[in-house]
Short mmCIF file of C-alpha atoms in Angstrom, two decimals:
data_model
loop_
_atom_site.label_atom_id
_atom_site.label_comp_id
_atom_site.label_asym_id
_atom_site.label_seq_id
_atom_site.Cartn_x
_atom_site.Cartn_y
_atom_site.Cartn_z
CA UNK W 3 0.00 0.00 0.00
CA UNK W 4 1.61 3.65 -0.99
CA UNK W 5 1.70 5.70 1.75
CA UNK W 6 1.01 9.17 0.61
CA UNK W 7 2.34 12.52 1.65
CA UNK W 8 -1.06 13.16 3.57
CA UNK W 9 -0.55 10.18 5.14
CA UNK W 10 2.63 10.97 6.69
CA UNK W 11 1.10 14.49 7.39
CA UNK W 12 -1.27 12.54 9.77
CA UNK W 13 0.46 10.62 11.54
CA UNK W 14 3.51 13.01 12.07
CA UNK W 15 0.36 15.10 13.53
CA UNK W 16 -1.00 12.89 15.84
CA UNK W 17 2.41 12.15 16.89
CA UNK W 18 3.41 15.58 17.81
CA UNK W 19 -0.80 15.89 19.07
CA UNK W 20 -1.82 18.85 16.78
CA UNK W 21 -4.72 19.45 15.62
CA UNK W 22 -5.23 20.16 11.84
CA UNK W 23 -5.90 24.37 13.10
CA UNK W 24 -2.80 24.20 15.32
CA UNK W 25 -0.40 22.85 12.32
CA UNK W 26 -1.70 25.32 9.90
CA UNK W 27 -1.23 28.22 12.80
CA UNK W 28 2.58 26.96 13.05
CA UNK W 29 3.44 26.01 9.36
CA UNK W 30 1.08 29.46 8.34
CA UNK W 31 -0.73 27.44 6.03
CA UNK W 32 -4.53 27.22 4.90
CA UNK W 33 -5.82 24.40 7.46
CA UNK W 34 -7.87 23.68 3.88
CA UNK W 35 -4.81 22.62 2.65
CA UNK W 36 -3.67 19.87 5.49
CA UNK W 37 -7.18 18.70 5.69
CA UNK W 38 -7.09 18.12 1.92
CA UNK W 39 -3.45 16.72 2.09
CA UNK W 40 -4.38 14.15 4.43
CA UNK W 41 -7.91 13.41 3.31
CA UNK W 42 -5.82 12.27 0.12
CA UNK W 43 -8.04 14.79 -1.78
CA UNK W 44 -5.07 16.80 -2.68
CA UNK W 45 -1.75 14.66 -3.18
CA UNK W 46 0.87 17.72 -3.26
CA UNK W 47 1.23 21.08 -2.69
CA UNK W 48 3.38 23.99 -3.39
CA UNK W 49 6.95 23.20 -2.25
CA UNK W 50 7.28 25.95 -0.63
CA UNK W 51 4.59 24.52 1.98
CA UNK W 52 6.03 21.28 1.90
CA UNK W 53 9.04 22.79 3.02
CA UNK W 54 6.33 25.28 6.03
CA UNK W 55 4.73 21.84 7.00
CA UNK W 56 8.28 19.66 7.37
CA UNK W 57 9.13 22.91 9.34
CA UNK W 58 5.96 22.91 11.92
CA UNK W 59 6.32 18.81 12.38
CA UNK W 60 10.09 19.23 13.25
CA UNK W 61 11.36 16.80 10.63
CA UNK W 62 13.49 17.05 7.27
CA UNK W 63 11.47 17.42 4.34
CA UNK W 64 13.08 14.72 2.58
CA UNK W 65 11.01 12.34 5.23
CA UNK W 66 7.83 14.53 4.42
CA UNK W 67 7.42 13.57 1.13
CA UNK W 68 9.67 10.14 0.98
CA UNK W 69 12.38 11.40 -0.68
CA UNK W 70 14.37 7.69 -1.69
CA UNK W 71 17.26 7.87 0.69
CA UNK W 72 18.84 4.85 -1.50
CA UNK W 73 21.40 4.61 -4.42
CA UNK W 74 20.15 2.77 -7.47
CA UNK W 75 22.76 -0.28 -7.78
CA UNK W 76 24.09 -2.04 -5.22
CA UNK W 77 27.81 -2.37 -4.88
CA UNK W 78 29.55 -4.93 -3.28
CA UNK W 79 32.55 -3.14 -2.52
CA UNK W 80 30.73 -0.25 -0.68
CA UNK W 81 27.50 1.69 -0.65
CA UNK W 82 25.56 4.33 1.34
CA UNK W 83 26.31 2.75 4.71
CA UNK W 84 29.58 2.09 3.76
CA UNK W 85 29.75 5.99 3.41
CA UNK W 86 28.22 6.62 6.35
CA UNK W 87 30.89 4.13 8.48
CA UNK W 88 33.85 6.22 6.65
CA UNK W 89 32.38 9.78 7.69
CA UNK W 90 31.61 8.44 11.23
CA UNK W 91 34.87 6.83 11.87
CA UNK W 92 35.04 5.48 15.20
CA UNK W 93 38.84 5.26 15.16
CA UNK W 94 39.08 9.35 15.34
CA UNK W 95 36.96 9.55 18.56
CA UNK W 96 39.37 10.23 21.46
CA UNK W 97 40.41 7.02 23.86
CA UNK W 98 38.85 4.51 20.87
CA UNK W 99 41.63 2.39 19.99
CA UNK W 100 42.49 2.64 16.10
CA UNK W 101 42.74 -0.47 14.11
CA UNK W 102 45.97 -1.27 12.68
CA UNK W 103 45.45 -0.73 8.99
CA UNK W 104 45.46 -4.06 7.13
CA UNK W 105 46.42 -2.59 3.88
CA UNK W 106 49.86 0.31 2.72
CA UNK W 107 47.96 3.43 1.79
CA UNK W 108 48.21 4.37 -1.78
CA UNK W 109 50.87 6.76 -2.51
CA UNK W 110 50.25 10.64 -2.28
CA UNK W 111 50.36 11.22 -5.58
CA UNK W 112 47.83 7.87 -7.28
CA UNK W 113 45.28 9.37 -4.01
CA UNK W 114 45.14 13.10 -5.37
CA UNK W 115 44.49 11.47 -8.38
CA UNK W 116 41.62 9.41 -7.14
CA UNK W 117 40.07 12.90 -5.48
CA UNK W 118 40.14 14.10 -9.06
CA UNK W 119 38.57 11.30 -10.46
CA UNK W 120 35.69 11.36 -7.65
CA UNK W 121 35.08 14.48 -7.98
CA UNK W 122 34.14 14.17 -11.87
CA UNK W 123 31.85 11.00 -11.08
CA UNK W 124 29.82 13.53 -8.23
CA UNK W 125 29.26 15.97 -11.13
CA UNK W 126 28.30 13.77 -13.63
CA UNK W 127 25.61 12.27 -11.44
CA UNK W 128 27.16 9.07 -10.81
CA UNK W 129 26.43 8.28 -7.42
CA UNK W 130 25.91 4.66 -7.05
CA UNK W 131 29.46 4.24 -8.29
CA UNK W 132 31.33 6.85 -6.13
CA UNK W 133 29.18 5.71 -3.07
CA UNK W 134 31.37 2.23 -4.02
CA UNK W 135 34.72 4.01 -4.20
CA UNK W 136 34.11 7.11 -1.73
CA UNK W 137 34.64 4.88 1.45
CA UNK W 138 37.73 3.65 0.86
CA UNK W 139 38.87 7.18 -0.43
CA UNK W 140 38.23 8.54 3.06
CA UNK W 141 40.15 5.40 4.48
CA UNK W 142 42.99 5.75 2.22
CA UNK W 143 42.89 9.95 2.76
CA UNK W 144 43.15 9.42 6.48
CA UNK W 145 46.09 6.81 6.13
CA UNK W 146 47.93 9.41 3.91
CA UNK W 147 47.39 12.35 5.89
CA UNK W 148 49.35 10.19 8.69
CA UNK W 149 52.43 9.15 6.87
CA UNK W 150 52.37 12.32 4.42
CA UNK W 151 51.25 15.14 6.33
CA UNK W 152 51.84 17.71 3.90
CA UNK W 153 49.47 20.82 2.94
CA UNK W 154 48.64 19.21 0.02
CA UNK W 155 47.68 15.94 1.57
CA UNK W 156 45.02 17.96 3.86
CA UNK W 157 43.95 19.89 1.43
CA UNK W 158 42.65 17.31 -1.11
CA UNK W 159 41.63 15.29 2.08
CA UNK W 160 38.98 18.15 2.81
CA UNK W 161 37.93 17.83 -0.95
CA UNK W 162 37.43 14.42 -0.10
CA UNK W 163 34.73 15.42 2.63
CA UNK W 164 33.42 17.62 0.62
CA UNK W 165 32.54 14.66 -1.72
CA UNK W 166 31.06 12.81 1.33
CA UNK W 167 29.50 15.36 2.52
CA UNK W 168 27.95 16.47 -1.10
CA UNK W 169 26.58 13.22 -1.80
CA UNK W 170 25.22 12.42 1.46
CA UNK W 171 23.25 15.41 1.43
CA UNK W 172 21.57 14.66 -2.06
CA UNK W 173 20.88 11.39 -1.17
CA UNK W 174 18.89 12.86 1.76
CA UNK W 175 21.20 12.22 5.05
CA UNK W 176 22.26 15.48 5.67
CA UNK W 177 23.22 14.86 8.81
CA UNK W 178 26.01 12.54 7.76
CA UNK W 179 26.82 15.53 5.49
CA UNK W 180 26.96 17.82 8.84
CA UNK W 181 29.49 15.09 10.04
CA UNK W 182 31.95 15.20 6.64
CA UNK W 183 31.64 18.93 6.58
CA UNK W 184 32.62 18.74 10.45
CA UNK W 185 36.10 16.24 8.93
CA UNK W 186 36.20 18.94 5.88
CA UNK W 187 36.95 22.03 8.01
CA UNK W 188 39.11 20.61 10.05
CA UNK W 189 41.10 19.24 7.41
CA UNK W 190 40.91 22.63 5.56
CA UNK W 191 42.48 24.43 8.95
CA UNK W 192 45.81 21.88 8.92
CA UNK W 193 46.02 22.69 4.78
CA UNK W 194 46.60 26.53 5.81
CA UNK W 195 44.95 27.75 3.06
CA UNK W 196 41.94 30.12 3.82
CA UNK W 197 40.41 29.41 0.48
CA UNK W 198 39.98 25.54 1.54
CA UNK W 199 38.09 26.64 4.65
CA UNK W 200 35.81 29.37 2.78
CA UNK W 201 34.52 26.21 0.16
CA UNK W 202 34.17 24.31 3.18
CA UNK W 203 31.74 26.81 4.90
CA UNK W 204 30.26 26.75 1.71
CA UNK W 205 29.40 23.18 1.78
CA UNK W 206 28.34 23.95 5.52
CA UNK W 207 25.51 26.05 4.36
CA UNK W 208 24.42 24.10 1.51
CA UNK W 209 24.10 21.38 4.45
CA UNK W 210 22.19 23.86 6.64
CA UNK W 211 19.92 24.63 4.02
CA UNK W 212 18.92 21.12 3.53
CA UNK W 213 18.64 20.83 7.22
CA UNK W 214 15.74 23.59 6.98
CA UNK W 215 17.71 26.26 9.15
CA UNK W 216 18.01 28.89 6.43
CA UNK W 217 19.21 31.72 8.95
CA UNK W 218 22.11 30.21 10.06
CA UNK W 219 23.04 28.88 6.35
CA UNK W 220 22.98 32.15 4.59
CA UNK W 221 24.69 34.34 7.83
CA UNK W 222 27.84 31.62 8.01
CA UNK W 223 28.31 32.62 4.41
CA UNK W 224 27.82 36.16 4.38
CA UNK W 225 30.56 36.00 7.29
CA UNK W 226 33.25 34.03 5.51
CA UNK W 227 32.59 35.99 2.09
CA UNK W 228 33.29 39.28 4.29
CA UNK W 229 36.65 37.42 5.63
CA UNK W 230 37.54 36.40 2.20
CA UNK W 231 36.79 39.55 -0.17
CA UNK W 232 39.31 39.80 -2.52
CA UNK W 233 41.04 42.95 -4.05
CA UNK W 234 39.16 43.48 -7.21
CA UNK W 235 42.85 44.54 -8.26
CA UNK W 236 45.23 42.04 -7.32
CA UNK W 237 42.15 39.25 -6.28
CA UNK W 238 43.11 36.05 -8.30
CA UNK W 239 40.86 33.79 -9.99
CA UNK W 240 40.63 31.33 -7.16
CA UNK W 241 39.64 34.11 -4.26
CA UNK W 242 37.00 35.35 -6.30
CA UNK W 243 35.64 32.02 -7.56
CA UNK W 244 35.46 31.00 -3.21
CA UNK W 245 34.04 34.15 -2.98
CA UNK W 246 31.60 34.29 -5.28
CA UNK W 247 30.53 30.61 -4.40
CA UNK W 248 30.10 31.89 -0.99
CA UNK W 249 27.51 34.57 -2.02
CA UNK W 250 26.08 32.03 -3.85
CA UNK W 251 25.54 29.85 -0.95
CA UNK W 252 24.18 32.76 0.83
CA UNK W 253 21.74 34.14 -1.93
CA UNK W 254 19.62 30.20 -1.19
CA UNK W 255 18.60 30.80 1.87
CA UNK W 256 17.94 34.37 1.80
CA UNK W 257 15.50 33.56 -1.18
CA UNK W 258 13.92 30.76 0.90
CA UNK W 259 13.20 33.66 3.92
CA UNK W 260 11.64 35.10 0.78
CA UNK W 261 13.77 37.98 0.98
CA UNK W 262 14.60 38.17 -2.71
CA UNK W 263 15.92 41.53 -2.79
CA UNK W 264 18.98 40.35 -0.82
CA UNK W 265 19.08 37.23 -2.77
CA UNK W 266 19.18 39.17 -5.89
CA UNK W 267 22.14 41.59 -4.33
CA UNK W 268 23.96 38.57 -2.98
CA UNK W 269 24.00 36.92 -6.93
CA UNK W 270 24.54 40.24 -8.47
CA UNK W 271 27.49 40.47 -6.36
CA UNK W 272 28.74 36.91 -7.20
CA UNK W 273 28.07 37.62 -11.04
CA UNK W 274 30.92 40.38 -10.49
CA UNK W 275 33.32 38.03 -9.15
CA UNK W 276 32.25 35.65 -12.08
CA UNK W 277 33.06 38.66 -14.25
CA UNK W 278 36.64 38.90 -12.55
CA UNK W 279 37.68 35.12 -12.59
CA UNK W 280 36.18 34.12 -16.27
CA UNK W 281 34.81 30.37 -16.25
CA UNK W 282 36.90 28.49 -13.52
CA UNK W 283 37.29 24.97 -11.81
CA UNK W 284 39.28 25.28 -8.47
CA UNK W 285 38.58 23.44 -5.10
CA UNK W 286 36.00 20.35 -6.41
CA UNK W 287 34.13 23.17 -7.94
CA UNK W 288 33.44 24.94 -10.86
CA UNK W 289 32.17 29.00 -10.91
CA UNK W 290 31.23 31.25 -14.24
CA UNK W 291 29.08 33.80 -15.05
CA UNK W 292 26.59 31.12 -16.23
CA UNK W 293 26.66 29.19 -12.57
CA UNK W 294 25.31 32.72 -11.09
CA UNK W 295 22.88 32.98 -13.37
CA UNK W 296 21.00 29.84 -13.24
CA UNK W 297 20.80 30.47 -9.57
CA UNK W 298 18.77 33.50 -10.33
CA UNK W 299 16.46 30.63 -11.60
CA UNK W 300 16.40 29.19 -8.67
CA UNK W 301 15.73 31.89 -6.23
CA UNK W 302 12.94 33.27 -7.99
CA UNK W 303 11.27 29.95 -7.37
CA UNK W 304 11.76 30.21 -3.73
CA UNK W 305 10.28 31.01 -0.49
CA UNK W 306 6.28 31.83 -0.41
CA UNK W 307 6.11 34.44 -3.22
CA UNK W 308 7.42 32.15 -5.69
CA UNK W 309 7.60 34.49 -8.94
CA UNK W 310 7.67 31.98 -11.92
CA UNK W 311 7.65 34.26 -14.64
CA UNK W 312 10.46 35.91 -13.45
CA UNK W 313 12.50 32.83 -13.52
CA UNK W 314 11.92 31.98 -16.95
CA UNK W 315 13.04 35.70 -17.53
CA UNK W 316 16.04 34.61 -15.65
CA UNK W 317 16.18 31.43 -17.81
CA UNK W 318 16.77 33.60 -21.14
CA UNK W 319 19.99 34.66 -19.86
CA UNK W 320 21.20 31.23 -19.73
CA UNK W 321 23.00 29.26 -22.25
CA UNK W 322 22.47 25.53 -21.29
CA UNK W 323 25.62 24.26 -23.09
CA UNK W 324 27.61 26.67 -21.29
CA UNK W 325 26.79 24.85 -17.95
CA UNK W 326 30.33 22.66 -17.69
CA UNK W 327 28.69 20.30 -14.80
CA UNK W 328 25.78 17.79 -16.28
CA UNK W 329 24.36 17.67 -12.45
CA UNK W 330 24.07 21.24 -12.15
CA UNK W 331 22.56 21.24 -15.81
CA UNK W 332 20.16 18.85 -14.58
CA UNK W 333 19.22 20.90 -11.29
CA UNK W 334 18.55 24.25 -13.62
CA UNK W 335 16.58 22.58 -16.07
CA UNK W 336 14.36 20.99 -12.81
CA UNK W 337 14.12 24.80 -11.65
CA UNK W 338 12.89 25.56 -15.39
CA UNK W 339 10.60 22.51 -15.30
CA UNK W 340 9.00 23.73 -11.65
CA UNK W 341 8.58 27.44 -13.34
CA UNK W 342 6.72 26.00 -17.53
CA UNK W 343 4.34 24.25 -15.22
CA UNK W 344 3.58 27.51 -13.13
CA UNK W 345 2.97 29.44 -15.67
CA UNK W 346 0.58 26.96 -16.90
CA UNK W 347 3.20 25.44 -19.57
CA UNK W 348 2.73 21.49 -18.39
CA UNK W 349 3.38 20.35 -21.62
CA UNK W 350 6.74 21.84 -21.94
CA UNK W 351 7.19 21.03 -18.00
CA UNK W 352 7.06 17.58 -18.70
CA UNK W 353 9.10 17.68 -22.03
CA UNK W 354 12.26 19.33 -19.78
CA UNK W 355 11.77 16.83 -16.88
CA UNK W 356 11.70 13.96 -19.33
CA UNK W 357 15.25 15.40 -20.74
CA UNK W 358 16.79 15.78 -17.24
CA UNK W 359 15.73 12.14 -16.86
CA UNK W 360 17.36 10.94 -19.93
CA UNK W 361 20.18 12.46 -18.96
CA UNK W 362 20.72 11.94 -15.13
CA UNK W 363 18.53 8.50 -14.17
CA UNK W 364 19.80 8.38 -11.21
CA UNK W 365 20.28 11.53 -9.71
CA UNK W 366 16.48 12.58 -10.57
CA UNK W 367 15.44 9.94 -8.38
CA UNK W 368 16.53 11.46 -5.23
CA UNK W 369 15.29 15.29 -5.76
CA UNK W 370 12.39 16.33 -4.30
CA UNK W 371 12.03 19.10 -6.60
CA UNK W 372 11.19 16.79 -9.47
CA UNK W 373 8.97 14.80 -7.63
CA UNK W 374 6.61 17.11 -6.03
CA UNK W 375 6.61 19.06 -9.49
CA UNK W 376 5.39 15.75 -11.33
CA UNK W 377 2.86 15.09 -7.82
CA UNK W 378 1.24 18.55 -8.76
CA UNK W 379 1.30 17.50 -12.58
CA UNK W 380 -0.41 14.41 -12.22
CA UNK W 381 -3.05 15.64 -9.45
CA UNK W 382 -3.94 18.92 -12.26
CA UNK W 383 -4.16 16.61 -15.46
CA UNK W 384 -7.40 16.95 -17.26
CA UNK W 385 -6.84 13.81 -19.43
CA UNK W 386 -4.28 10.66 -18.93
CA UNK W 387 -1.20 11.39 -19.67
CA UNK W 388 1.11 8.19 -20.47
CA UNK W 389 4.35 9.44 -20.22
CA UNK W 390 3.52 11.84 -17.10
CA UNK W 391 2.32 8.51 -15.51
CA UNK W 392 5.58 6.56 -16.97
CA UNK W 393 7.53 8.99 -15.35
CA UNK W 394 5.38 9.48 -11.88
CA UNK W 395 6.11 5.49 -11.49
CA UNK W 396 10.16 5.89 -12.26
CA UNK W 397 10.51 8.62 -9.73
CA UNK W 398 8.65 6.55 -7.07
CA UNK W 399 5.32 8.96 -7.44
CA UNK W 400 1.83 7.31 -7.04
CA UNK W 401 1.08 6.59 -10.87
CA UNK W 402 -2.50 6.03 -9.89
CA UNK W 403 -2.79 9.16 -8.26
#
């Protein structure tokens, strides 16, 4: 039997003993709406009160509306859990004996190698496979970083947890990814290299902003961008790429408190540094004009005064083959798909989330995004719609909604 996002609405309810008036008073929602939601005469909303109900019930909205929390092959050689044992590793906590190592680490050099290599199968959306390999990364960076403690060593060992932390996030643990980002800083601090730390604060409020606590995720940035301004003069590519990542970071949240005139200053700013450094990939990363851009997308989408039409204005500016990372090309073209259908364009919605599909199975699969957009599609069709359906069953969406 599919439980239904109502359902869970219920019962997370009657767990916490609210009444239907007292959740809509906290999440400052229509108490039409819950009753709706959980009489299953409505099977999605807005995801923007998604987001005000997971708030109100004190839970992450990835368990609100069953967000798969799985990769889609199974590895032998490693997996989710696997992850989760290398970013929780017992062996670090004080007065836990370590385990002698059964195994020589790799050499310096073949590991920074394998960071490189990771780090191209995260942004190409190929998560079952790096949640295989990422484990014994970690394991391996650790081992290095004791024999080879060089500045180098912690530096790409902080990209590592970066990785961890990246991926464990999108497939809806974030707080694992509150763990590696823990292991990422304080790798960054023995690297001595300031840039390092700002990319890892910037991970730290991407985490917080999947966590729901949107205050906290946009000041941290705000504070390290302050720390880290560089000289438009004598700034080099690198500080202003960290930099404008960090007002990046910052712009999210801002847009989720719905205050999208900040949001809007916070980009415009980060389009400047774009400006400054031309396209550039430093630190696991990648930052361009174009990256700032489709973010403008994205915020326009956000908070409770979503403004649709304003992201597809946003949209024109983009060139989609400019876009050098096919998971952030997918997570544009989602924002794109979420603004055609609110403007009333479901045909095109559905042609652009059928695309993403095609091109990233797997990472689709665990965004919420897409799902609640194609919930809302299927509950608003006027006549049945095969490959809608087809594509409600793929993502793990009622198809007989």
């Amino acid at each position: 039997m599919t439980t239904t996002i109502g359902d869970r609405i219920r019962s997370l309810r009657e767990f916490r003993d609210l009444t239907q008036e007292q959740l809509a008073a906290r999440a400052e929602v229509s108490v039409d709406t819950i009753r709706k939601l959980e009489q299953n005469l409505r099977q999605s909303a807005r995801i923007s009160t998604l987001r005000a109900l997971a708030r109100a019930l004190d839970v992450q909205l990835e368990r609100l509306v069953g967000q798969s929390t799985v990769t889609q092959q199974l590895r032998d050689d490693g997996g989710l859990i696997a992850l989760r044992d290398a970013i929780q590793d017992i062996g670090a906590l004080p007065g836990v004996p370590a385990a002698d190592d059964l195994e020589d680490p790799p050499g310096e050099q073949d590991w920074v190698a394998s960071v490189k290599a990771a780090t191209s199968q995260y942004w190409r959306g190929e998560y079952s496979d790096l949640s295989s390999t990422l484990p014994l990364l970690l394991r391996d960076g650790r081992a290095v970083a004791r024999e080879t403690p060089t500045e180098r060593v912690w530096q790409q060992l902080a990209l590592a947890y970066q990785l961890a932390a990246c991926l464990a996030a999108q497939a809806g643990h974030p707080d694992w990814a509150y763990t590696a980002v823990e292991k990422q800083l304080t790798a960054a601090a023995r690297a001595s290299d300031p840039l390092v730390e700002g990319m890892g604060v910037s991970t730290l409020s991407w985490v917080l902003l999947r966590q729901g606590r949107w205050e906290q995720a946009q000041d941290i940035a705000v504070r390290k961008a302050e720390e880290l301004e560089p000289s438009f003069m004598r700034g080099t590519a690198a500080q202003f790429a960290v930099y404008g990542n960090l007002l990046v970071a910052a712009a999210t949240p801002a847009a989720r408190r719905d205050d999208h005139e900040r949001a809007i200053e916070l980009l415009s700013g980060a389009e400047a540094a774009a400006v400054r450094s031309g396209p550039v990939r430093v630190y696991g990363t990648a930052f361009s004009v174009v990256d700032v851009r489709t973010q403008k997308v994205n915020i326009a989408l956000a908070g409770e005064s979503a403004r649709p039409e304003k992201a597809l204005e946003f949209a024109e500016d983009v060139r989609l083959e400019q876009i050098s990372r096919p998971v952030h090309s997918a997570a544009y073209r989602v924002d794109v798909a979420q603004a055609q259908y609110q403007t009333g364009d479901s045909e095109a919605a559905l042609a652009t989330l059928l695309e993403v599909e095609e091109d990233q199975p797997e990472w689709i699969r665990l965004q919420a995004l897409a799902s609640a957009t194609v919930r809302e599609m299927l509950e608003a069709e006027r006549r049945r719609n095969t490959a809608l359906r087809s594509l409600a069953a793929r993502l793990g969406v009622d198809p007989a909604l």
